[in-house]
Coordinates of C-alpha atoms and ligand atoms in Angstrom, one line a residue:
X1 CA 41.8 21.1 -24.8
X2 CA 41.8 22.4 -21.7
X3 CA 39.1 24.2 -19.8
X4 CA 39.9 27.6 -17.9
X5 CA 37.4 28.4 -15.3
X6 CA 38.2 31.6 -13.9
X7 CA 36.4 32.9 -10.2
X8 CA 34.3 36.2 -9.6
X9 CA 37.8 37.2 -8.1
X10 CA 39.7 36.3 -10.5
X11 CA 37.6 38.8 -12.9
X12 CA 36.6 41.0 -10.1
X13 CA 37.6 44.4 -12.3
X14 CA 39.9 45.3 -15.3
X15 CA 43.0 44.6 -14.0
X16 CA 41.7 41.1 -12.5
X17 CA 40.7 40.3 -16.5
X18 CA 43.6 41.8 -17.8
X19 CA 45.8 39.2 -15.5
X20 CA 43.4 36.5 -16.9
X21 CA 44.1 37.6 -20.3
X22 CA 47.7 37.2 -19.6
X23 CA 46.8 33.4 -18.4
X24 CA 44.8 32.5 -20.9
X25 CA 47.2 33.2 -23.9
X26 CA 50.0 31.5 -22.0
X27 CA 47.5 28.4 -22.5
X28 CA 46.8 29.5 -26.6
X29 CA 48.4 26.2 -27.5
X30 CA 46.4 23.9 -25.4
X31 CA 43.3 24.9 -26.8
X32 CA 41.7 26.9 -23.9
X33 CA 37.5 26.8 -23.5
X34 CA 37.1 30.1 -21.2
X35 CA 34.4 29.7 -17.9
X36 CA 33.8 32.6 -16.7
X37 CA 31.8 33.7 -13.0
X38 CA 29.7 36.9 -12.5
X39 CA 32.1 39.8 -11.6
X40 CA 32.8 39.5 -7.5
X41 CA 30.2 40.1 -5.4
X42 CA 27.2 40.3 -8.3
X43 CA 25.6 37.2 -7.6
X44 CA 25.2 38.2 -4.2
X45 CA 24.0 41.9 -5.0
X46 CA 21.3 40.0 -8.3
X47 CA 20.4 37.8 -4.7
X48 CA 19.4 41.1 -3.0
X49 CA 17.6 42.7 -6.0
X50 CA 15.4 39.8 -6.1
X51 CA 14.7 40.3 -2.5
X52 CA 13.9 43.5 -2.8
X53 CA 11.7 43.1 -5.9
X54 CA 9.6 40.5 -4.3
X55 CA 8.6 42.9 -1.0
X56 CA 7.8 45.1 -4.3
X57 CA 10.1 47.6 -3.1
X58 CA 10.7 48.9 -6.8
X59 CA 12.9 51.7 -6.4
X60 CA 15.6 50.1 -4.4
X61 CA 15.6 47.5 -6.9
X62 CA 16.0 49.5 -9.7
X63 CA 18.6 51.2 -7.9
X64 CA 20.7 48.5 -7.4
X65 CA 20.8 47.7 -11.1
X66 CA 22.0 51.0 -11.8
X67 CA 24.9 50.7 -9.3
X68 CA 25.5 46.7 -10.9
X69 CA 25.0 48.8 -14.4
X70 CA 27.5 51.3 -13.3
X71 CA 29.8 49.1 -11.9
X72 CA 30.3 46.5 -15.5
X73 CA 30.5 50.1 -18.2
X74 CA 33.4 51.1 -15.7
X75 CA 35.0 47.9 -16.1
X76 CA 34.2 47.6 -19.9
X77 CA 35.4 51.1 -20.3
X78 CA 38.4 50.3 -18.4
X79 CA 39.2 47.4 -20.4
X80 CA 38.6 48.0 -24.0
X81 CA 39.4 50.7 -26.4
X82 CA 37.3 52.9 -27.8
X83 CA 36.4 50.5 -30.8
X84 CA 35.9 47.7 -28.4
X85 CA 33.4 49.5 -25.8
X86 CA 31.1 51.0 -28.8
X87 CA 30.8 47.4 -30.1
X88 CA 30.2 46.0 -26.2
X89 CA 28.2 48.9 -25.0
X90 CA 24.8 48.4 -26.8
X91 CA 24.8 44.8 -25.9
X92 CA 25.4 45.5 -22.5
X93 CA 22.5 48.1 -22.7
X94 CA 20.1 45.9 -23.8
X95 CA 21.0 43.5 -20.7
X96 CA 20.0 46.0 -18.1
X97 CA 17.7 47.2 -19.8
X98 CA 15.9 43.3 -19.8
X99 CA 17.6 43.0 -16.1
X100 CA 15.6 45.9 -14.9
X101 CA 12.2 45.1 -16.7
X102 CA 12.1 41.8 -15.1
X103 CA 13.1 43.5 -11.7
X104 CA 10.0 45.9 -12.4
X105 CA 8.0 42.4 -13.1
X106 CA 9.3 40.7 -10.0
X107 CA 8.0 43.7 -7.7
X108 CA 4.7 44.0 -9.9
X109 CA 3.8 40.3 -9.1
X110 CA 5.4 40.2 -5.5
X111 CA 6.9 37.2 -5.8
X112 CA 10.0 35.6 -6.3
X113 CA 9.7 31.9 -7.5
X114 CA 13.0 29.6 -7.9
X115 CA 12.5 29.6 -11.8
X116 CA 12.4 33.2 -11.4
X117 CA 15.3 33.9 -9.2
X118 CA 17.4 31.3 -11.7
X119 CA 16.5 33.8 -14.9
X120 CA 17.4 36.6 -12.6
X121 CA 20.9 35.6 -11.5
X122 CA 21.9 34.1 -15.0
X123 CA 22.3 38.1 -15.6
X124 CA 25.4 38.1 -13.6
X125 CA 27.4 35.8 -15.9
X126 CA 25.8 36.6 -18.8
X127 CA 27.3 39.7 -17.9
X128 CA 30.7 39.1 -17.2
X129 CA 31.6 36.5 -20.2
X130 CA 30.6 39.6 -22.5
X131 CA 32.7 41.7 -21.2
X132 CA 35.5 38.9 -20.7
X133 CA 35.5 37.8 -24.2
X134 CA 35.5 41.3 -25.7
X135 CA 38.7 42.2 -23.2
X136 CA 40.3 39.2 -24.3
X137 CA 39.6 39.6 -28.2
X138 CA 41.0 43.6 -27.9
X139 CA 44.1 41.9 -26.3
X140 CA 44.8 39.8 -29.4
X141 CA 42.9 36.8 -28.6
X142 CA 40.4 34.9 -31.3
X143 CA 37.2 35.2 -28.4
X144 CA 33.9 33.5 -29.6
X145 CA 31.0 34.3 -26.5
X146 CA 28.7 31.2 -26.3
X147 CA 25.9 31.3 -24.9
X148 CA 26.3 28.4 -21.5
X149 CA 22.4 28.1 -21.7
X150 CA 22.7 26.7 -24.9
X151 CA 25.5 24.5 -24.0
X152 CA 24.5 23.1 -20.6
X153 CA 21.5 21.6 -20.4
X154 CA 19.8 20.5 -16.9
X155 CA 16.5 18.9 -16.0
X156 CA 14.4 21.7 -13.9
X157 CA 15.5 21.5 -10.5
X158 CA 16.2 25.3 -10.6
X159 CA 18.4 27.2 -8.2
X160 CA 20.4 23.9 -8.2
X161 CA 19.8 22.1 -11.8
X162 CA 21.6 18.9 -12.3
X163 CA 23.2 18.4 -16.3
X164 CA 21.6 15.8 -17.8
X165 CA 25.1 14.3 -19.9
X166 CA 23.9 13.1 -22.7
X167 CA 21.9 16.4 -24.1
X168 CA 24.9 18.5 -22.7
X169 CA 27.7 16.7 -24.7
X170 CA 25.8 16.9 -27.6
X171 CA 25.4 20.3 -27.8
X172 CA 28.7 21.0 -26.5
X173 CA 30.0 18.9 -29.3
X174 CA 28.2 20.7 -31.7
X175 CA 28.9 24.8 -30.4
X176 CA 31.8 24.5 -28.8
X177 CA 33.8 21.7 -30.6
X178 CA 33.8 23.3 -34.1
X179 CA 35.0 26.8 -32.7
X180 CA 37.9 25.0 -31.3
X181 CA 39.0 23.4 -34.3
X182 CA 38.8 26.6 -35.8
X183 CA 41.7 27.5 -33.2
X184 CA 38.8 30.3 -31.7
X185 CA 38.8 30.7 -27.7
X186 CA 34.9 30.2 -26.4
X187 CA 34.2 32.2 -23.7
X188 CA 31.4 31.4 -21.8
X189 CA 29.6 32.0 -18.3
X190 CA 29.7 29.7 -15.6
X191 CA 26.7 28.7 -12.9
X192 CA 24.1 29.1 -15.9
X193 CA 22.4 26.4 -17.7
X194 CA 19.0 25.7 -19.2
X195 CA 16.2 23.1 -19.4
X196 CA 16.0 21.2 -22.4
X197 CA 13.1 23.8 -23.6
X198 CA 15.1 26.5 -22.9
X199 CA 14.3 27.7 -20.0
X200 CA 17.4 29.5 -17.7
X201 CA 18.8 27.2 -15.0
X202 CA 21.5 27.7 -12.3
X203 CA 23.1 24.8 -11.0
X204 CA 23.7 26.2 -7.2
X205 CA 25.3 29.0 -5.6
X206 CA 29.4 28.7 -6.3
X207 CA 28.3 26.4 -9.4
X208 CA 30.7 27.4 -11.8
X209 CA 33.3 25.6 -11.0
X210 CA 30.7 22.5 -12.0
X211 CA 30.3 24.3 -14.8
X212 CA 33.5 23.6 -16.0
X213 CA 33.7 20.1 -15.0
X214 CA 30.6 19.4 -17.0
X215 CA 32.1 20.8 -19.9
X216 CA 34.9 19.4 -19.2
X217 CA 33.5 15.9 -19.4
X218 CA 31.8 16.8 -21.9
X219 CA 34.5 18.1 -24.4
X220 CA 36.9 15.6 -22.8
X221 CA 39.4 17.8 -21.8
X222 CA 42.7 17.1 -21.1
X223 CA 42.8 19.0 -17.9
X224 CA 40.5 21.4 -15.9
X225 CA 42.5 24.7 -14.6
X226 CA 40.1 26.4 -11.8
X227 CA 41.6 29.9 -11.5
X228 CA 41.5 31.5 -8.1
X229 CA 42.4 33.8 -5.8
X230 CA 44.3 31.1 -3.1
X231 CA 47.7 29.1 -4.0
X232 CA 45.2 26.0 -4.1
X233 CA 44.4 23.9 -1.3
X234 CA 46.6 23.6 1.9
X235 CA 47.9 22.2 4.4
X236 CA 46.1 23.8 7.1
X237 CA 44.3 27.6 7.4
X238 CA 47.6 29.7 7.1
X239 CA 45.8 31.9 9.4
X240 CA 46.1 29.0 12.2
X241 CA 49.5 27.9 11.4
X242 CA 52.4 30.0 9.4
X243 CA 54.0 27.4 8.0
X244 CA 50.9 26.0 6.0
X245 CA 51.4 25.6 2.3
X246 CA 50.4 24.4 -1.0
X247 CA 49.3 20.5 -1.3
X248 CA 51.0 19.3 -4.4
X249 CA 48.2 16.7 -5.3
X250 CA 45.3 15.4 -3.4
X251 CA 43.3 12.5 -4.7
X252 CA 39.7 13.3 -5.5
X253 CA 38.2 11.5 -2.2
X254 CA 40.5 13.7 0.0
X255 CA 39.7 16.6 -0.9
X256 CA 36.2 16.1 -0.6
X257 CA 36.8 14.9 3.3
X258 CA 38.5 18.1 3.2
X259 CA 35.8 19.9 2.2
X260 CA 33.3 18.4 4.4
X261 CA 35.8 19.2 7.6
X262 CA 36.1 22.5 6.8
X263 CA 38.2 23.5 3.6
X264 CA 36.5 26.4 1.8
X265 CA 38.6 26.6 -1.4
X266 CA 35.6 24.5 -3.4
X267 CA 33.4 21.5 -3.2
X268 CA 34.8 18.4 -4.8
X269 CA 31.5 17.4 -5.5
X270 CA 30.9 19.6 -8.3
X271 CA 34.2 18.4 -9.8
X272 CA 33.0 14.7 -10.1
X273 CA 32.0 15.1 -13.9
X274 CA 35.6 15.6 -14.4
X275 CA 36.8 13.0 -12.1
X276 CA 34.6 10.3 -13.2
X277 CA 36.2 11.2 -16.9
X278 CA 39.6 10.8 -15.3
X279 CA 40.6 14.4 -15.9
X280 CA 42.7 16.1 -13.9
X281 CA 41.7 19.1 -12.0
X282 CA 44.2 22.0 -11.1
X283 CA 43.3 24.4 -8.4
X284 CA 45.4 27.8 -9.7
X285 CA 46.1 31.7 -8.4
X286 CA 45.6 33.9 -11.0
X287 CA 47.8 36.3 -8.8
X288 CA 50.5 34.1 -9.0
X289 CA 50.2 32.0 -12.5
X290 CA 53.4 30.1 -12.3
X291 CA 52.6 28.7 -9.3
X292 CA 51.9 24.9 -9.4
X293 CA 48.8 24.9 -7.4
X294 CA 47.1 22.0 -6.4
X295 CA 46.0 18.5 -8.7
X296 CA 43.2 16.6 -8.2
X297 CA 42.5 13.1 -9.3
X298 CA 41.2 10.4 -8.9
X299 CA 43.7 8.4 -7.4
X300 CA 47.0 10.3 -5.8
X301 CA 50.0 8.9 -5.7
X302 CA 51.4 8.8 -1.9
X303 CA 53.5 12.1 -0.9
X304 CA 56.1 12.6 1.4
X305 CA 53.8 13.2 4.4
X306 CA 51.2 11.0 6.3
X307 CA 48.8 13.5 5.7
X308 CA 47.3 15.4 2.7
X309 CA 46.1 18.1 5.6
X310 CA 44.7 19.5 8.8
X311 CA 41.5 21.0 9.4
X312 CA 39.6 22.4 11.8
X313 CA 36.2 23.4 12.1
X314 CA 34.9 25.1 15.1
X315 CA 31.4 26.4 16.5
X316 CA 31.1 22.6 17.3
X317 CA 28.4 21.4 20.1
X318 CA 29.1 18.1 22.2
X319 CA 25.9 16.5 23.2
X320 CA 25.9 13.6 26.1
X321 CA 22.9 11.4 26.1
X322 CA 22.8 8.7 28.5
X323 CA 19.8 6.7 29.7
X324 CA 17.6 7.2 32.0
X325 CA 17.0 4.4 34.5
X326 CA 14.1 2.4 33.4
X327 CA 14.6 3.3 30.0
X328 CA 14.6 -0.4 28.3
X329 CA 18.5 -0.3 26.9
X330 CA 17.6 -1.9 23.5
X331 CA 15.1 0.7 22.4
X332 CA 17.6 3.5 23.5
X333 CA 19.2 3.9 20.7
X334 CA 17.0 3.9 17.9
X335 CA 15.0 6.4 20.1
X336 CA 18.0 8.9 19.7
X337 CA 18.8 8.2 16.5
X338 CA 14.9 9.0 15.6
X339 CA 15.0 12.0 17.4
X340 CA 17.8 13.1 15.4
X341 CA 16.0 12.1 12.1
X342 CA 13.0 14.0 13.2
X343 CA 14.8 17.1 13.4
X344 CA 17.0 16.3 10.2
X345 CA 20.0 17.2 12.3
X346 CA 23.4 16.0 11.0
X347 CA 25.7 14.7 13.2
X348 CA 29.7 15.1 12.8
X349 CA 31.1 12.5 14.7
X350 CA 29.5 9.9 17.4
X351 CA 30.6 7.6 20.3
X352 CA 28.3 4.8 21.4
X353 CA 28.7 2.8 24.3
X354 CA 25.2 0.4 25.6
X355 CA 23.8 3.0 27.4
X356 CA 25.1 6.1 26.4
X357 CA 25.6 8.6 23.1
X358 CA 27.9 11.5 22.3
X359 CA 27.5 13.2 18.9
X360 CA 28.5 16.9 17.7
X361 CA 27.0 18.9 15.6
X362 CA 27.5 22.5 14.2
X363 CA 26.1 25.0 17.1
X364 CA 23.9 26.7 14.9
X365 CA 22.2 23.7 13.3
X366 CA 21.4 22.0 16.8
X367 CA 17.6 23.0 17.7
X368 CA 16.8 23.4 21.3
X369 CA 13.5 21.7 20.4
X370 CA 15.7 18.2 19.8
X371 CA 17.3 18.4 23.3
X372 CA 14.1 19.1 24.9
X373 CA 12.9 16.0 22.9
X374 CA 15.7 13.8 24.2
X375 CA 15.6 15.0 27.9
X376 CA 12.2 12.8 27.6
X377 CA 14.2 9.3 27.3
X378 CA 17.5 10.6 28.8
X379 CA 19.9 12.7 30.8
X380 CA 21.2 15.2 28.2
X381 CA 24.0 17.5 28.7
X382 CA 25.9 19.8 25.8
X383 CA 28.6 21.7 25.7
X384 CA 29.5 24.5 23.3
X385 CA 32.7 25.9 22.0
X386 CA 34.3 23.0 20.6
X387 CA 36.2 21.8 17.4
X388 CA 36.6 19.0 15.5
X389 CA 40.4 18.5 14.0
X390 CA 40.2 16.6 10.9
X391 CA 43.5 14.7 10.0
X392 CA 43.1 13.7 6.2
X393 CA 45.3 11.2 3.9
X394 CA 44.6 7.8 2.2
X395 CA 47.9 6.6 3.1
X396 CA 46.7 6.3 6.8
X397 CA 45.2 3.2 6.0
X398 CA 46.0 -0.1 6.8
X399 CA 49.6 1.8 8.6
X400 CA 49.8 0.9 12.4
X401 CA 51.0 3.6 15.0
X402 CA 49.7 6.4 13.2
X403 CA 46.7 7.4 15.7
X404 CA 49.3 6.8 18.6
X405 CA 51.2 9.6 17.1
X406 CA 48.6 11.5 16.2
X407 CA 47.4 11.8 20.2
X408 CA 51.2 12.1 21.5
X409 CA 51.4 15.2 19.6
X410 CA 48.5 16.3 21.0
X411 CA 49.0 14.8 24.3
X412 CA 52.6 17.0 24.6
X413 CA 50.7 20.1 23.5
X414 CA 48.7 19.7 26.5
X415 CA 45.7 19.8 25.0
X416 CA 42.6 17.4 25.8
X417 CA 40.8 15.3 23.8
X418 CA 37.6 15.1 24.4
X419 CA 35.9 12.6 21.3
X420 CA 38.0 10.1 19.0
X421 CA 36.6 9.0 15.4
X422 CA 38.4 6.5 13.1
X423 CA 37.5 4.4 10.8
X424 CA 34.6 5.6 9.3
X425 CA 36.2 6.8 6.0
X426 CA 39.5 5.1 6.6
X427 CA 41.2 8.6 5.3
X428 CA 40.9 10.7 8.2
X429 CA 41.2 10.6 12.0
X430 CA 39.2 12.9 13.7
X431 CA 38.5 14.0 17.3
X432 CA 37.2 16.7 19.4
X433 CA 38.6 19.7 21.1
X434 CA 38.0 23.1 23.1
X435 CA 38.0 25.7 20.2
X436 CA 40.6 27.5 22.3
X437 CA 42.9 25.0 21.7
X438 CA 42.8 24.7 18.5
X439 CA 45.6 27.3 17.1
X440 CA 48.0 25.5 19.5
X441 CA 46.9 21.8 18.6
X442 CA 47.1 22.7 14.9
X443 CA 50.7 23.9 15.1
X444 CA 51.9 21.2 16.7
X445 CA 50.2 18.7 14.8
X446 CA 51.4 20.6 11.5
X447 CA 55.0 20.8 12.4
X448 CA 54.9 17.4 13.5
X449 CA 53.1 15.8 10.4
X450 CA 54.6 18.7 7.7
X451 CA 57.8 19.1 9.0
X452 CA 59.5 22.6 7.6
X453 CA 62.4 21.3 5.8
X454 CA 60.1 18.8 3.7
X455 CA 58.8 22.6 2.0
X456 CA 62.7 23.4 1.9
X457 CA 63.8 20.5 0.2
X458 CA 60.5 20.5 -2.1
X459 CA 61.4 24.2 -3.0
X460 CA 64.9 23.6 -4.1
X461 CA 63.8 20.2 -5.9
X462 CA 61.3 22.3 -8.1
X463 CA 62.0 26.3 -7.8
X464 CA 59.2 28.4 -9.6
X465 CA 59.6 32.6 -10.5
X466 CA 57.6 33.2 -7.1
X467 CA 60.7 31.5 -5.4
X468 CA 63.0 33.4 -7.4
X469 CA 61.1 36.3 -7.1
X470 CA 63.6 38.4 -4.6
X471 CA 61.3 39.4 -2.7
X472 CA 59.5 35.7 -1.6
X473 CA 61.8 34.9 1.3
X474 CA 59.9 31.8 2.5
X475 CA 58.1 30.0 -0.3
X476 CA 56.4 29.6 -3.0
X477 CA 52.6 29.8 -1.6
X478 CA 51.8 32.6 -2.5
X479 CA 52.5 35.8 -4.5
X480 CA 53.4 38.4 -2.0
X481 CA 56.6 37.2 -1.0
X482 CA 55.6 36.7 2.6
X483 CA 55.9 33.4 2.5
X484 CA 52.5 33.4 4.7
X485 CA 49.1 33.7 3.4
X486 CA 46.1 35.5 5.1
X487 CA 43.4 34.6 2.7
X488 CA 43.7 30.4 2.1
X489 CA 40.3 28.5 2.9
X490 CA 41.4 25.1 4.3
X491 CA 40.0 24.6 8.1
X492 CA 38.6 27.5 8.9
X493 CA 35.6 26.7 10.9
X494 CA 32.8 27.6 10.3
X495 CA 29.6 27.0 8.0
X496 CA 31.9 24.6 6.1
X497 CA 28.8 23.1 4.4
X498 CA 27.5 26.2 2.7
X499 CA 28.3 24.5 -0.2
X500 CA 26.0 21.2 -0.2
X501 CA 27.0 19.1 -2.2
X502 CA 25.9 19.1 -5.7
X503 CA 26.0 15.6 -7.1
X504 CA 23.6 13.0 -6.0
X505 CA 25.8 10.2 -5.6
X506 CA 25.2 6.6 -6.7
X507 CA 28.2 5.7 -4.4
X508 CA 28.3 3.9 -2.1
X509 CA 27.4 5.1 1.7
X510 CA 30.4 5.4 3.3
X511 CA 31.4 7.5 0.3
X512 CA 32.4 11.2 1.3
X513 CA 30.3 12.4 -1.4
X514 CA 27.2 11.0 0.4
X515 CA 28.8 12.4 3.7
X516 CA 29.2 15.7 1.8
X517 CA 25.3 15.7 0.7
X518 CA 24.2 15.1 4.6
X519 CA 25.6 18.6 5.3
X520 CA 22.1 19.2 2.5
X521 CA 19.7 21.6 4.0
X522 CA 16.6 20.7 4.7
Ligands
LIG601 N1 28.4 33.6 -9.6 C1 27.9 32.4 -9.0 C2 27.9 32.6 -7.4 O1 28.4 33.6 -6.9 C3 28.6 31.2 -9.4 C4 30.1 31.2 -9.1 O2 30.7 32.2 -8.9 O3 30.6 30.1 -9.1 O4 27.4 31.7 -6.8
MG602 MG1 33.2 30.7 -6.8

């Protein structure tokens, strides 16, 4: 079995479906379960609606669930035939007609309460699996629609529900399983979920890719297939550096580093069901379906390069704190580090010496309230505008030399370093930059580490139809023959943590999982 999870781009409108038609019966013999997200952007727009609603501003409401209502009969009507959309269309009626009543209801009552907002955005992908499995069936496909709220089942923690295992295998086992056998396709949202009595959950914003590693686990799948619009994760932001491309396979405690430095493409966290289960996780571009993509697992085996990938994440703050005279050098620390607890501020990376601190944090997430607080015990500067270059790979460890190269390169780009951290994960070296130096840094550290003719080489070793394709003149990374990407997710900067993440860990501390949940808002 394998589960097929396929992003709001990746069934964004009826040619978007129609493609992940196309993908899903080149799968028909492996047994394909069907995830589905809302339609691009409807999650966001269900957001807004429950916004409006709860300032009781009706009409806008209702206006915007015309214009979602609007938006899925185009797509439906686009996709099926005229049997198909007279079957589809009074189911879908009765959606918005339920979406819009409980819209009314929101604005009658003024208020918007996380249980609420849960039942409210469960429309989207309620929504889009409809439509996805009627598209698929009228294109030859044996579709059974399952309800995921009878499927995943979550304790009531809405707006980010955790599964509870043991109730959601069990039900899995007994919807999902016995359609399989019967060689049927089950399509089904992702992100949605319920309580045990039944009430609609959501297991966080981006959440269905956990959806399909829970189900996943839960069916023991072979493999997980996460369906995108990128050529998996990369090397670096191909918007930095050119010559980024595809990581062939990245072990599961990589990728999250990645994540928490920056990468964007999706948050390993929600993709430890799977991992835990030992089941391999491919990241896939449903605009390019014979690409390879990227594999996760648990364990990686060593590549050609040092490094699995750069990042870099900018809008970084550097803030000096060193003590004041008088101030009794034992208590200094722990007065810092209480400050910073206080405030619930997250720190990046930090250099202690006896008397002093450095520490970064994201600009926007430093309050001017903790400086003012630490200007009490110390002399406090900060500085603004930097980045934080993440070097990532488990193969770093325990291999002298490697950070001397590291700052040679980096040294004969000219550029300064201004922070070092090592050691704290043993996979990544880290240290801190000027933000304008970043696009330069990057490059050189990418052709150093990722030399060209290692994607030459890997090209010719394993050629795929993108490489044949006459028009790709570079590689295989993507699907438009450039040989460059302008969309990939990996380093950007940025509010890399948007994502928290989603599994409260029992690992242990130094585990990136735990590093990915102090990103956690407060
Ligand atoms: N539709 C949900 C969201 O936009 C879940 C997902 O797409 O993964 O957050
Ligand atoms: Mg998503």
């Amino acid at each position: 079995m394998v589960i097929m999870k396929f992003g709001g781009t990746s069934v964004q409108d009826a040619a978007a479906i129609d493609r992940a038609a196309g993908i899903v019966r080149s799968r028909r013999k492996q047994k394909p379960v069907v995830v589905v997200s809302a339609l691009a952007k409807v999650t966001d727009q269900l957001v807004l609606i429950g916004q409006k609603a709860s300032r009781s501003e009706a009409d806008s409401a209702v206006e915007l669930v015309h214009a979602l209502k609007d938006r899925h009969f185009q797509v439906a009507g686009d996709l099926l035939g005229k049997q198909g959309y007279k079957e589809i269309a009074p189911k879908l009626e009765l959606l918005f007609e339920e979406l819009e009543d409980f819209a009314r209801g929101l604005a009658a009552v003024h208020e918007l309460s996380p249980r609420s907002s849960d039942a409210l955005l469960s429309f989207g992908e309620r929504l889009s699996s409809e439509i996805v499995a009627a598209a698929f069936a009228q294109r030859g496909l044996t579709t059974s629609w399952i309800d995921s709220r009878e499927c995943v089942i979550t304790d009531a923690n809405y707006t980010a529900a955790r599964p509870q295992m043991e109730a959601t295998r069990k039900c899995c086992q007994a919807k999902i399983s016995p359609l399989v056998s019967k060689g049927k396709i089950p399509v089904m949202g992702g992100f949605i979920a319920s309580t045990s009595d039944g009430i609609s959950t959501t297991l966080g914003r981006g959440g269905s890719d956990f959806s399909a590693a829970i189900v996943g686990a839960a069916l023991d799948a072979k493999s997980i297939e996460i369906w995108t619009d990128v050529e998996g994760m990369m090397t670096t932001d191909p918007r930095l550096c050119p010559d980024a491309r595809t990581i062939k396979r990245i072990s599961f405690n990589e990728a999250a580093e990645l994540a928490y430095f920056g990468a964007k493409v999706l948050h390993p966290a929600t993709l430890l069901p799977a991992v835990e289960r030992n089941i391999p996780v491919y990241v896939l571009n449903s605009r390019n379906p014979s690409g390879t993509g990227t594999r996760i697992t648990a364990h990686a085996p060593s590549g050609r390069e040092m490094f699995r990938a750069i990042t870099a994440k900018t809008n970084i703050s550097i803030v000096n704190v060193v003590a004041s005279r008088g101030i009794m050098v034992h208590g200094f620390l722990r007065s810092v580090f209480d400050a910073l607890d206080r405030y619930g501020a997250s720190v990046d990376i930090v250099a202690i010496s006896e008397v002093s601190m450095s520490f970064t944090m994201e600009t926007r997430r430093l309050p001017e309230a903790l400086l003012v607080e630490l200007e009490k015990i110390a002399d406090v500067s900060s500085e603004n505008k930097q980045a934080i270059i993440c070097l990532v790979g488990e193969d770093i460890h325990g291999r002298p030399g490697i950070a001397a190269s590291v700052f040679t390169t980096v040294a004969n780009a000219g550029v300064n370093v201004r922070m070092i951290s090592q050691g704290a994960s043993e996979i990544n070296i880290s240290f801190v930059i000027k933000e304008s130096d970043v696009p330069h840094a990057v490059r050189q550290l990418h052709a150093h580490f990722f030399p060209i003719d290692h994607a030459w080489t890997d090209a010719l070793v394993r050629p795929s139809r993108a490489r044949l394709d006459k028009n790709a003149n570079v590689s295989r990374n993507n699907g438009n023959g450039s040989g460059r990407r302008t969309t990939g997710r990996v380093g950007t900067g940025g509010p890399s943590r948007a994502k928290p993440g989603r599994i409260s860990g029992s690992r242990s501390a130094s585990s990136p999982i735990q590093s990915a949940n102090r990103g956690k808002k407060k």
